[in-house]
Amino acid sequence: MHLKAFAKKSTRSTTLAAAITLVAGSLLTSAANLWAATPITVKFAHVVAENTPKGKAALRFQELMHERLGDKVKVEVYPNSQLFGDDKVLEAMLLGDVQIAAPSLSKFQKYTKQLQIFDLPFLFKDMAAVDRFQQGPVGQKLLTSLERKGLMGLGYIHNGMKHLSAYDPIRVPADAAGKKFRIQTSDVLAAQFEAVDAVPLKKPFSEVFTLLQTRAIDGTENPWTNIYSKKFFEVQPYITETNHGLLDYMVVTSARFWKKLPDEVRTEMKKAMDEAIAYGNQVAREQEEKDRQLIIDSGVTQVISIGEQERALWVEAMRPVWKEFEKEIGADVIQAALDANQP
Ligand code: LMR
């Protein structure tokens, strides 16, 4: 090309490039301004009381987000099933009606079978073992097990080990036979109660107190903080300290919502959530014992401890449930959980 013509063409393309840069730049700026002007609303819905590990973690998350991002992001926390119960919350999340939830790990079976691992009775030795498993490679991989369904796991919050409560004293499996127990929406939990000839009934958490009060059910399984904060102990004369299973949570969000967030908001949100989860887990460690003691001190319910021999009867009756669900969960996942029992 002639030198003059080349110079003219290259000036034209430089001007064009500059114009494109200008337009793109101003589009970005206006997107950023729009973001700055329109706060992002994040609804965090859960079903427990505010004075529980999950309730406190949710409030800490709200506080941290406000501290760090001011009015740019508005976190609204809805406790006590005020916005959605766990039966609806994940569908609502996929529709964009709620952005964060932390259902118990027993509530995901419609979305993935692998999380059923957490419901297997007498699997984890204690909460330290649960922690090792959740933080290890298999537990971390399980956080991604909902991705095909459009959900993302952001972390685990502890509550604690479950105990049986009832209208009659329960010491051995035969004492539970024929009794109706409210359970969460989990087939593993149903199988666990059927293994001792009890009758499991899947019911929402928000209905448990009334079901107990009206004696529509005989008992439940719950960790101390739920029994205390929802006053179940006031309508259950006996609690058997079985430590037979786990009630923990997965904090989830919709992948669509998460990916659409501005990068800096997503980064801050993840950081705030990690800190809120760590705080919730510390609360879980401390509050379990406190709430247990408050229940004992109330004098309205009797806490029954079981000895090694009685415990062995429960283990023997419930352990076959593992085999029943091994294929859905994966033998390798079960093995990883068992390995976590060894520090
Ligand atoms: C239940 O339904 O019993 C639990 O999932 C409630 C909770 O969130 O602890």
mmCIF file of C-alpha atoms and ligand atoms in Angstrom:
data_model
loop_
_atom_site.group_PDB
_atom_site.id
_atom_site.type_symbol
_atom_site.label_atom_id
_atom_site.label_comp_id
_atom_site.label_asym_id
_atom_site.label_seq_id
_atom_site.Cartn_x
_atom_site.Cartn_y
_atom_site.Cartn_z
ATOM 1 C CA MET A 1 0.000 0.000 0.000
ATOM 2 C CA HIS A 2 1.111 3.550 -0.723
ATOM 3 C CA LEU A 3 2.580 5.151 2.386
ATOM 4 C CA LYS A 4 0.129 8.120 2.396
ATOM 5 C CA ALA A 5 -2.921 5.881 1.973
ATOM 6 C CA PHE A 6 -1.641 3.582 4.713
ATOM 7 C CA ALA A 7 -1.184 6.540 7.087
ATOM 8 C CA LYS A 8 -4.733 7.766 6.337
ATOM 9 C CA LYS A 9 -6.234 4.268 6.883
ATOM 10 C CA SER A 10 -4.331 3.692 10.056
ATOM 11 C CA THR A 11 -5.458 7.103 11.473
ATOM 12 C CA ARG A 12 -9.042 6.112 10.653
ATOM 13 C CA SER A 13 -8.734 2.734 12.402
ATOM 14 C CA THR A 14 -7.046 4.352 15.407
ATOM 15 C CA THR A 15 -9.984 6.770 15.675
ATOM 16 C CA LEU A 16 -12.421 3.883 15.327
ATOM 17 C CA ALA A 17 -10.602 1.871 18.009
ATOM 18 C CA ALA A 18 -10.583 4.904 20.303
ATOM 19 C CA ALA A 19 -14.318 5.370 19.751
ATOM 20 C CA ILE A 20 -15.015 1.704 20.528
ATOM 21 C CA THR A 21 -12.901 1.919 23.673
ATOM 22 C CA LEU A 22 -14.800 5.040 24.701
ATOM 23 C CA VAL A 23 -18.219 3.433 24.174
ATOM 24 C CA ALA A 24 -17.184 0.201 25.931
ATOM 25 C CA GLY A 25 -15.675 2.198 28.761
ATOM 26 C CA SER A 26 -18.757 4.294 29.236
ATOM 27 C CA LEU A 27 -20.955 1.172 29.109
ATOM 28 C CA LEU A 28 -18.837 -0.383 31.852
ATOM 29 C CA THR A 29 -18.918 2.795 33.895
ATOM 30 C CA SER A 30 -22.649 3.058 33.577
ATOM 31 C CA ALA A 31 -23.019 -0.639 34.565
ATOM 32 C CA ALA A 32 -20.840 0.053 37.597
ATOM 33 C CA ASN A 33 -22.839 3.199 38.391
ATOM 34 C CA LEU A 34 -26.032 1.287 37.992
ATOM 35 C CA TRP A 35 -24.711 -1.324 40.403
ATOM 36 C CA ALA A 36 -23.652 1.395 42.814
ATOM 37 C CA ALA A 37 -27.038 3.059 42.548
ATOM 38 C CA THR A 38 -29.159 -0.099 42.785
ATOM 39 C CA PRO A 39 -28.416 -2.201 45.842
ATOM 40 C CA ILE A 40 -28.280 -5.946 45.349
ATOM 41 C CA THR A 41 -30.804 -7.628 47.604
ATOM 42 C CA VAL A 42 -29.793 -10.953 49.090
ATOM 43 C CA LYS A 43 -32.527 -12.831 50.903
ATOM 44 C CA PHE A 44 -31.237 -15.460 53.323
ATOM 45 C CA ALA A 45 -34.047 -17.752 54.462
ATOM 46 C CA HIS A 46 -33.885 -20.449 57.111
ATOM 47 C CA VAL A 47 -36.216 -22.331 59.423
ATOM 48 C CA VAL A 48 -34.611 -22.206 62.865
ATOM 49 C CA ALA A 49 -34.632 -19.580 65.613
ATOM 50 C CA GLU A 50 -32.125 -16.718 65.643
ATOM 51 C CA ASN A 51 -30.424 -18.006 68.816
ATOM 52 C CA THR A 52 -29.044 -21.140 67.135
ATOM 53 C CA PRO A 53 -25.740 -21.757 65.293
ATOM 54 C CA LYS A 54 -27.377 -21.296 61.874
ATOM 55 C CA GLY A 55 -29.471 -18.336 63.046
ATOM 56 C CA LYS A 56 -26.394 -16.601 64.445
ATOM 57 C CA ALA A 57 -24.277 -17.365 61.372
ATOM 58 C CA ALA A 58 -26.918 -15.780 59.140
ATOM 59 C CA LEU A 59 -26.955 -12.625 61.256
ATOM 60 C CA ARG A 60 -23.155 -12.470 61.296
ATOM 61 C CA PHE A 61 -23.135 -12.714 57.499
ATOM 62 C CA GLN A 62 -25.603 -9.823 57.308
ATOM 63 C CA GLU A 63 -23.469 -7.754 59.688
ATOM 64 C CA LEU A 64 -20.205 -8.426 57.818
ATOM 65 C CA MET A 65 -21.725 -7.608 54.453
ATOM 66 C CA HIS A 66 -23.064 -4.330 55.792
ATOM 67 C CA GLU A 67 -19.721 -3.454 57.357
ATOM 68 C CA ARG A 68 -17.831 -4.145 54.133
ATOM 69 C CA LEU A 69 -20.154 -3.167 51.321
ATOM 70 C CA GLY A 70 -22.432 -0.658 53.030
ATOM 71 C CA ASP A 71 -25.626 -0.004 51.102
ATOM 72 C CA LYS A 72 -24.418 -1.673 47.920
ATOM 73 C CA VAL A 73 -25.697 -5.047 49.079
ATOM 74 C CA LYS A 74 -28.738 -5.435 51.286
ATOM 75 C CA VAL A 75 -28.836 -8.757 53.133
ATOM 76 C CA GLU A 76 -32.263 -9.635 54.518
ATOM 77 C CA VAL A 77 -32.426 -12.561 56.945
ATOM 78 C CA TYR A 78 -35.690 -14.473 57.360
ATOM 79 C CA PRO A 79 -35.548 -16.958 60.268
ATOM 80 C CA ASN A 80 -38.245 -19.351 61.604
ATOM 81 C CA SER A 81 -39.599 -20.376 58.140
ATOM 82 C CA GLN A 82 -40.886 -16.786 57.754
ATOM 83 C CA LEU A 83 -40.156 -16.689 54.040
ATOM 84 C CA PHE A 84 -39.964 -20.345 52.993
ATOM 85 C CA GLY A 85 -39.899 -23.706 54.683
ATOM 86 C CA ASP A 86 -37.163 -26.133 53.619
ATOM 87 C CA ASP A 87 -39.663 -27.967 51.388
ATOM 88 C CA LYS A 88 -39.963 -24.908 49.134
ATOM 89 C CA VAL A 89 -36.781 -22.937 49.589
ATOM 90 C CA LEU A 90 -34.637 -24.626 46.918
ATOM 91 C CA GLU A 91 -37.296 -24.322 44.237
ATOM 92 C CA ALA A 92 -37.753 -20.681 45.244
ATOM 93 C CA MET A 93 -33.994 -20.215 44.925
ATOM 94 C CA LEU A 94 -33.978 -21.526 41.377
ATOM 95 C CA LEU A 95 -36.786 -19.082 40.580
ATOM 96 C CA GLY A 96 -34.757 -16.212 42.058
ATOM 97 C CA ASP A 97 -37.105 -15.563 45.006
ATOM 98 C CA VAL A 98 -34.419 -16.216 47.608
ATOM 99 C CA GLN A 99 -30.640 -16.085 47.197
ATOM 100 C CA ILE A 100 -29.175 -17.948 50.181
ATOM 101 C CA ALA A 101 -30.451 -20.802 52.331
ATOM 102 C CA ALA A 102 -28.867 -23.370 54.581
ATOM 103 C CA PRO A 103 -31.150 -26.407 54.681
ATOM 104 C CA SER A 104 -30.077 -29.351 56.752
ATOM 105 C CA LEU A 105 -28.122 -31.957 54.811
ATOM 106 C CA SER A 106 -31.155 -34.249 55.061
ATOM 107 C CA LYS A 107 -33.199 -31.998 52.789
ATOM 108 C CA PHE A 108 -31.322 -32.431 49.500
ATOM 109 C CA GLN A 109 -32.267 -35.910 48.345
ATOM 110 C CA LYS A 110 -34.361 -34.570 45.451
ATOM 111 C CA TYR A 111 -31.212 -32.872 44.156
ATOM 112 C CA THR A 112 -28.463 -35.367 44.936
ATOM 113 C CA LYS A 113 -28.304 -38.764 46.590
ATOM 114 C CA GLN A 114 -24.720 -38.396 47.749
ATOM 115 C CA LEU A 115 -25.520 -36.075 50.630
ATOM 116 C CA GLN A 116 -27.471 -38.948 52.162
ATOM 117 C CA ILE A 117 -24.108 -39.904 53.658
ATOM 118 C CA PHE A 118 -24.751 -37.398 56.439
ATOM 119 C CA ASP A 119 -27.953 -39.180 57.520
ATOM 120 C CA LEU A 120 -26.459 -42.632 58.013
ATOM 121 C CA PRO A 121 -26.981 -43.544 61.672
ATOM 122 C CA PHE A 122 -23.954 -44.021 63.928
ATOM 123 C CA LEU A 123 -21.516 -43.113 61.169
ATOM 124 C CA PHE A 124 -19.534 -40.246 62.678
ATOM 125 C CA LYS A 125 -17.825 -40.730 66.032
ATOM 126 C CA ASP A 126 -18.174 -37.069 67.039
ATOM 127 C CA MET A 127 -18.312 -33.541 65.629
ATOM 128 C CA ALA A 128 -14.536 -33.423 65.173
ATOM 129 C CA ALA A 129 -14.854 -36.387 62.781
ATOM 130 C CA VAL A 130 -17.699 -34.624 60.945
ATOM 131 C CA ASP A 131 -15.470 -31.586 60.584
ATOM 132 C CA ARG A 132 -12.551 -33.605 59.227
ATOM 133 C CA PHE A 133 -14.806 -35.248 56.667
ATOM 134 C CA GLN A 134 -16.498 -32.021 55.557
ATOM 135 C CA GLN A 135 -13.196 -30.174 55.228
ATOM 136 C CA GLY A 136 -11.434 -33.086 53.531
ATOM 137 C CA PRO A 137 -11.405 -33.701 49.755
ATOM 138 C CA VAL A 138 -14.590 -35.794 49.651
ATOM 139 C CA GLY A 139 -16.589 -33.386 51.821
ATOM 140 C CA GLN A 140 -15.418 -30.443 49.693
ATOM 141 C CA LYS A 141 -16.332 -32.279 46.497
ATOM 142 C CA LEU A 142 -19.841 -32.861 47.864
ATOM 143 C CA LEU A 143 -20.295 -29.076 47.926
ATOM 144 C CA THR A 144 -20.377 -29.283 44.131
ATOM 145 C CA SER A 145 -22.826 -32.201 44.013
ATOM 146 C CA LEU A 146 -25.781 -29.866 43.381
ATOM 147 C CA GLU A 147 -24.248 -28.044 40.430
ATOM 148 C CA ARG A 148 -26.128 -30.023 37.796
ATOM 149 C CA LYS A 149 -29.319 -28.776 39.430
ATOM 150 C CA GLY A 150 -28.215 -25.142 39.307
ATOM 151 C CA LEU A 151 -27.219 -24.873 42.969
ATOM 152 C CA MET A 152 -23.834 -24.215 44.565
ATOM 153 C CA GLY A 153 -22.658 -25.217 48.016
ATOM 154 C CA LEU A 154 -20.768 -22.425 49.780
ATOM 155 C CA GLY A 155 -19.864 -24.359 52.941
ATOM 156 C CA TYR A 156 -21.102 -26.409 55.868
ATOM 157 C CA ILE A 157 -22.530 -25.084 59.124
ATOM 158 C CA HIS A 158 -22.642 -27.397 62.120
ATOM 159 C CA ASN A 159 -25.533 -27.902 64.420
ATOM 160 C CA GLY A 160 -24.727 -31.159 66.181
ATOM 161 C CA MET A 161 -25.607 -34.711 67.000
ATOM 162 C CA LYS A 162 -29.257 -35.736 67.293
ATOM 163 C CA HIS A 163 -31.045 -37.318 70.231
ATOM 164 C CA LEU A 164 -34.439 -38.961 70.549
ATOM 165 C CA SER A 165 -37.228 -37.233 72.411
ATOM 166 C CA ALA A 166 -40.559 -38.835 73.289
ATOM 167 C CA TYR A 167 -43.548 -39.004 75.582
ATOM 168 C CA ASP A 168 -42.272 -42.251 77.086
ATOM 169 C CA PRO A 169 -38.793 -43.171 78.226
ATOM 170 C CA ILE A 170 -36.782 -44.766 75.426
ATOM 171 C CA ARG A 171 -33.690 -46.761 76.294
ATOM 172 C CA VAL A 172 -33.493 -49.629 73.844
ATOM 173 C CA PRO A 173 -34.760 -49.997 70.260
ATOM 174 C CA ALA A 174 -37.788 -52.037 71.391
ATOM 175 C CA ASP A 175 -38.996 -48.944 73.315
ATOM 176 C CA ALA A 176 -39.321 -47.042 70.038
ATOM 177 C CA ALA A 177 -41.304 -49.767 68.251
ATOM 178 C CA GLY A 178 -44.759 -48.668 67.120
ATOM 179 C CA LYS A 179 -44.118 -45.011 68.014
ATOM 180 C CA LYS A 180 -44.575 -42.196 65.494
ATOM 181 C CA PHE A 181 -41.502 -40.025 64.990
ATOM 182 C CA ARG A 182 -41.401 -36.859 62.961
ATOM 183 C CA ILE A 183 -38.520 -36.929 60.491
ATOM 184 C CA GLN A 184 -37.087 -34.582 57.879
ATOM 185 C CA THR A 185 -37.659 -35.354 54.192
ATOM 186 C CA SER A 186 -35.069 -38.102 54.015
ATOM 187 C CA ASP A 187 -35.489 -41.724 52.995
ATOM 188 C CA VAL A 188 -32.420 -42.663 55.037
ATOM 189 C CA LEU A 189 -34.054 -41.268 58.174
ATOM 190 C CA ALA A 190 -37.254 -43.138 57.303
ATOM 191 C CA ALA A 191 -35.270 -46.376 56.963
ATOM 192 C CA GLN A 192 -33.467 -45.659 60.233
ATOM 193 C CA PHE A 193 -36.759 -45.519 62.181
ATOM 194 C CA GLU A 194 -38.239 -48.450 60.285
ATOM 195 C CA ALA A 195 -35.189 -50.453 61.340
ATOM 196 C CA VAL A 196 -36.445 -50.243 64.942
ATOM 197 C CA ASP A 197 -40.085 -50.814 63.916
ATOM 198 C CA ALA A 198 -41.041 -47.209 64.586
ATOM 199 C CA VAL A 199 -43.259 -45.146 62.266
ATOM 200 C CA PRO A 200 -41.480 -42.218 60.566
ATOM 201 C CA LEU A 201 -43.548 -39.242 59.389
ATOM 202 C CA LYS A 202 -41.996 -36.614 57.098
ATOM 203 C CA LYS A 203 -43.202 -33.229 58.343
ATOM 204 C CA PRO A 204 -41.968 -29.635 58.074
ATOM 205 C CA PHE A 205 -39.931 -28.275 60.969
ATOM 206 C CA SER A 206 -42.443 -25.461 61.523
ATOM 207 C CA GLU A 207 -45.128 -28.014 62.459
ATOM 208 C CA VAL A 208 -43.140 -30.067 64.961
ATOM 209 C CA PHE A 209 -44.122 -28.243 68.152
ATOM 210 C CA THR A 210 -47.846 -28.469 67.402
ATOM 211 C CA LEU A 211 -47.584 -32.094 66.306
ATOM 212 C CA LEU A 212 -45.945 -32.902 69.625
ATOM 213 C CA GLN A 213 -48.292 -30.766 71.678
ATOM 214 C CA THR A 214 -51.371 -32.361 70.154
ATOM 215 C CA ARG A 215 -49.735 -35.789 70.402
ATOM 216 C CA ALA A 216 -50.218 -36.365 66.693
ATOM 217 C CA ILE A 217 -46.684 -37.754 66.951
ATOM 218 C CA ASP A 218 -44.891 -39.438 69.832
ATOM 219 C CA GLY A 219 -41.420 -38.080 69.362
ATOM 220 C CA THR A 220 -38.673 -36.527 67.267
ATOM 221 C CA GLU A 221 -34.926 -36.581 66.705
ATOM 222 C CA ASN A 222 -33.073 -33.298 67.086
ATOM 223 C CA PRO A 223 -29.870 -31.696 68.329
ATOM 224 C CA TRP A 224 -29.912 -29.819 71.649
ATOM 225 C CA THR A 225 -30.071 -26.323 70.173
ATOM 226 C CA ASN A 226 -33.235 -27.108 68.198
ATOM 227 C CA ILE A 227 -34.867 -28.877 71.138
ATOM 228 C CA TYR A 228 -34.168 -25.868 73.324
ATOM 229 C CA SER A 229 -34.838 -22.963 70.953
ATOM 230 C CA LYS A 230 -38.121 -24.427 69.657
ATOM 231 C CA LYS A 231 -39.211 -25.506 73.163
ATOM 232 C CA PHE A 232 -39.725 -29.119 72.100
ATOM 233 C CA PHE A 233 -38.527 -30.185 75.543
ATOM 234 C CA GLU A 234 -41.595 -28.557 77.067
ATOM 235 C CA VAL A 235 -43.798 -31.071 75.267
ATOM 236 C CA GLN A 236 -41.467 -34.074 75.517
ATOM 237 C CA PRO A 237 -41.023 -35.515 78.999
ATOM 238 C CA TYR A 238 -38.039 -37.671 77.966
ATOM 239 C CA ILE A 239 -34.934 -37.085 75.884
ATOM 240 C CA THR A 240 -32.571 -39.980 75.283
ATOM 241 C CA GLU A 241 -29.021 -38.846 74.619
ATOM 242 C CA THR A 242 -28.358 -41.216 71.728
ATOM 243 C CA ASN A 243 -25.985 -39.139 69.554
ATOM 244 C CA HIS A 244 -27.229 -41.455 66.806
ATOM 245 C CA GLY A 245 -26.986 -39.106 63.850
ATOM 246 C CA LEU A 246 -25.971 -35.707 62.580
ATOM 247 C CA LEU A 247 -27.874 -32.522 61.839
ATOM 248 C CA ASP A 248 -25.667 -30.119 59.904
ATOM 249 C CA TYR A 249 -26.312 -27.690 57.069
ATOM 250 C CA MET A 250 -25.106 -26.783 53.631
ATOM 251 C CA VAL A 251 -25.175 -23.101 52.737
ATOM 252 C CA VAL A 252 -26.405 -22.908 49.152
ATOM 253 C CA THR A 253 -27.005 -20.303 46.508
ATOM 254 C CA SER A 254 -28.166 -20.434 42.914
ATOM 255 C CA ALA A 255 -25.348 -20.752 40.381
ATOM 256 C CA ARG A 256 -27.104 -18.216 38.141
ATOM 257 C CA PHE A 257 -27.277 -15.583 40.863
ATOM 258 C CA TRP A 258 -23.698 -16.253 41.941
ATOM 259 C CA LYS A 259 -22.219 -15.965 38.465
ATOM 260 C CA LYS A 260 -24.075 -12.747 37.699
ATOM 261 C CA LEU A 261 -22.684 -10.932 40.731
ATOM 262 C CA PRO A 262 -20.021 -8.265 40.093
ATOM 263 C CA ASP A 263 -16.622 -9.864 40.828
ATOM 264 C CA GLU A 264 -15.851 -7.693 43.832
ATOM 265 C CA VAL A 265 -19.239 -8.412 45.410
ATOM 266 C CA ARG A 266 -18.849 -12.154 44.865
ATOM 267 C CA THR A 267 -15.389 -12.099 46.443
ATOM 268 C CA GLU A 268 -16.576 -10.131 49.487
ATOM 269 C CA MET A 269 -19.646 -12.292 49.824
ATOM 270 C CA LYS A 270 -17.613 -15.510 49.849
ATOM 271 C CA LYS A 271 -15.214 -14.047 52.410
ATOM 272 C CA ALA A 272 -18.070 -12.872 54.647
ATOM 273 C CA MET A 273 -19.779 -16.259 54.327
ATOM 274 C CA ASP A 274 -16.602 -18.153 55.261
ATOM 275 C CA GLU A 275 -16.244 -15.983 58.353
ATOM 276 C CA ALA A 276 -19.932 -16.309 59.262
ATOM 277 C CA ILE A 277 -19.697 -20.097 58.896
ATOM 278 C CA ALA A 278 -16.611 -20.241 61.127
ATOM 279 C CA TYR A 279 -18.486 -18.166 63.697
ATOM 280 C CA GLY A 280 -21.602 -20.388 63.427
ATOM 281 C CA ASN A 281 -19.448 -23.464 63.978
ATOM 282 C CA GLN A 282 -17.891 -21.959 67.059
ATOM 283 C CA VAL A 283 -21.408 -21.168 68.347
ATOM 284 C CA ALA A 284 -22.416 -24.786 67.635
ATOM 285 C CA ARG A 285 -19.505 -26.081 69.715
ATOM 286 C CA GLU A 286 -20.353 -23.843 72.680
ATOM 287 C CA GLN A 287 -24.126 -23.773 72.545
ATOM 288 C CA GLU A 288 -24.750 -27.503 72.361
ATOM 289 C CA GLU A 289 -23.614 -28.013 75.939
ATOM 290 C CA LYS A 290 -25.268 -24.813 77.205
ATOM 291 C CA ASP A 291 -28.681 -25.683 75.751
ATOM 292 C CA ARG A 292 -28.405 -29.259 77.029
ATOM 293 C CA GLN A 293 -27.805 -27.889 80.523
ATOM 294 C CA LEU A 294 -30.677 -25.376 80.255
ATOM 295 C CA ILE A 295 -33.002 -28.234 79.314
ATOM 296 C CA ILE A 296 -31.832 -30.310 82.277
ATOM 297 C CA ASP A 297 -32.125 -27.294 84.610
ATOM 298 C CA SER A 298 -35.690 -26.626 83.438
ATOM 299 C CA GLY A 299 -36.752 -29.780 85.255
ATOM 300 C CA VAL A 300 -39.602 -30.311 82.792
ATOM 301 C CA THR A 301 -37.945 -33.132 80.944
ATOM 302 C CA GLN A 302 -35.750 -36.004 81.964
ATOM 303 C CA VAL A 303 -32.528 -36.606 80.070
ATOM 304 C CA ILE A 304 -31.761 -40.308 79.805
ATOM 305 C CA SER A 305 -28.184 -41.468 79.223
ATOM 306 C CA ILE A 306 -27.625 -44.827 77.621
ATOM 307 C CA GLY A 307 -24.788 -47.197 78.463
ATOM 308 C CA GLU A 308 -22.486 -49.095 76.117
ATOM 309 C CA GLN A 309 -24.700 -52.189 76.015
ATOM 310 C CA GLU A 310 -27.835 -50.218 75.155
ATOM 311 C CA ARG A 311 -25.943 -48.243 72.555
ATOM 312 C CA ALA A 312 -24.746 -51.472 70.949
ATOM 313 C CA LEU A 313 -28.375 -52.533 70.496
ATOM 314 C CA TRP A 314 -29.183 -49.304 68.632
ATOM 315 C CA VAL A 315 -26.106 -49.653 66.443
ATOM 316 C CA GLU A 316 -26.928 -53.266 65.642
ATOM 317 C CA ALA A 317 -30.525 -52.407 64.704
ATOM 318 C CA MET A 318 -29.717 -49.328 62.604
ATOM 319 C CA ARG A 319 -26.409 -50.209 60.916
ATOM 320 C CA PRO A 320 -28.068 -52.283 58.121
ATOM 321 C CA VAL A 321 -29.377 -48.959 56.757
ATOM 322 C CA TRP A 322 -25.837 -48.228 55.506
ATOM 323 C CA LYS A 323 -25.935 -51.196 53.120
ATOM 324 C CA GLU A 324 -29.361 -50.194 51.842
ATOM 325 C CA PHE A 325 -28.088 -46.795 50.668
ATOM 326 C CA GLU A 326 -24.491 -47.691 49.826
ATOM 327 C CA LYS A 327 -25.086 -47.795 46.086
ATOM 328 C CA GLU A 328 -26.738 -44.363 45.952
ATOM 329 C CA ILE A 329 -24.169 -42.723 48.207
ATOM 330 C CA GLY A 330 -21.059 -44.543 47.010
ATOM 331 C CA ALA A 331 -18.962 -47.015 49.007
ATOM 332 C CA ASP A 332 -15.939 -44.697 48.600
ATOM 333 C CA VAL A 333 -17.818 -41.788 50.175
ATOM 334 C CA ILE A 334 -18.842 -43.960 53.132
ATOM 335 C CA GLN A 335 -15.247 -45.135 53.505
ATOM 336 C CA ALA A 336 -13.978 -41.551 53.514
ATOM 337 C CA ALA A 337 -16.440 -40.730 56.308
ATOM 338 C CA LEU A 338 -15.254 -43.735 58.308
ATOM 339 C CA ASP A 339 -11.632 -42.720 57.774
ATOM 340 C CA ALA A 340 -12.464 -39.318 59.237
ATOM 341 C CA ASN A 341 -13.246 -41.050 62.541
ATOM 342 C CA GLN A 342 -9.481 -41.571 62.957
ATOM 343 C CA PRO A 343 -7.772 -38.276 63.763
HETATM 344 C C1 LMR B 1 -35.428 -30.025 60.733
HETATM 345 O O1 LMR B 1 -36.264 -29.916 59.829
HETATM 346 O O2 LMR B 1 -35.585 -30.724 61.740
HETATM 347 C C2 LMR B 1 -34.129 -29.273 60.642
HETATM 348 O O3 LMR B 1 -33.703 -29.302 59.334
HETATM 349 C C3 LMR B 1 -34.310 -27.879 61.116
HETATM 350 C C4 LMR B 1 -33.013 -27.129 61.054
HETATM 351 O O4 LMR B 1 -32.808 -26.384 60.112
HETATM 352 O O5 LMR B 1 -32.214 -27.335 61.970
#
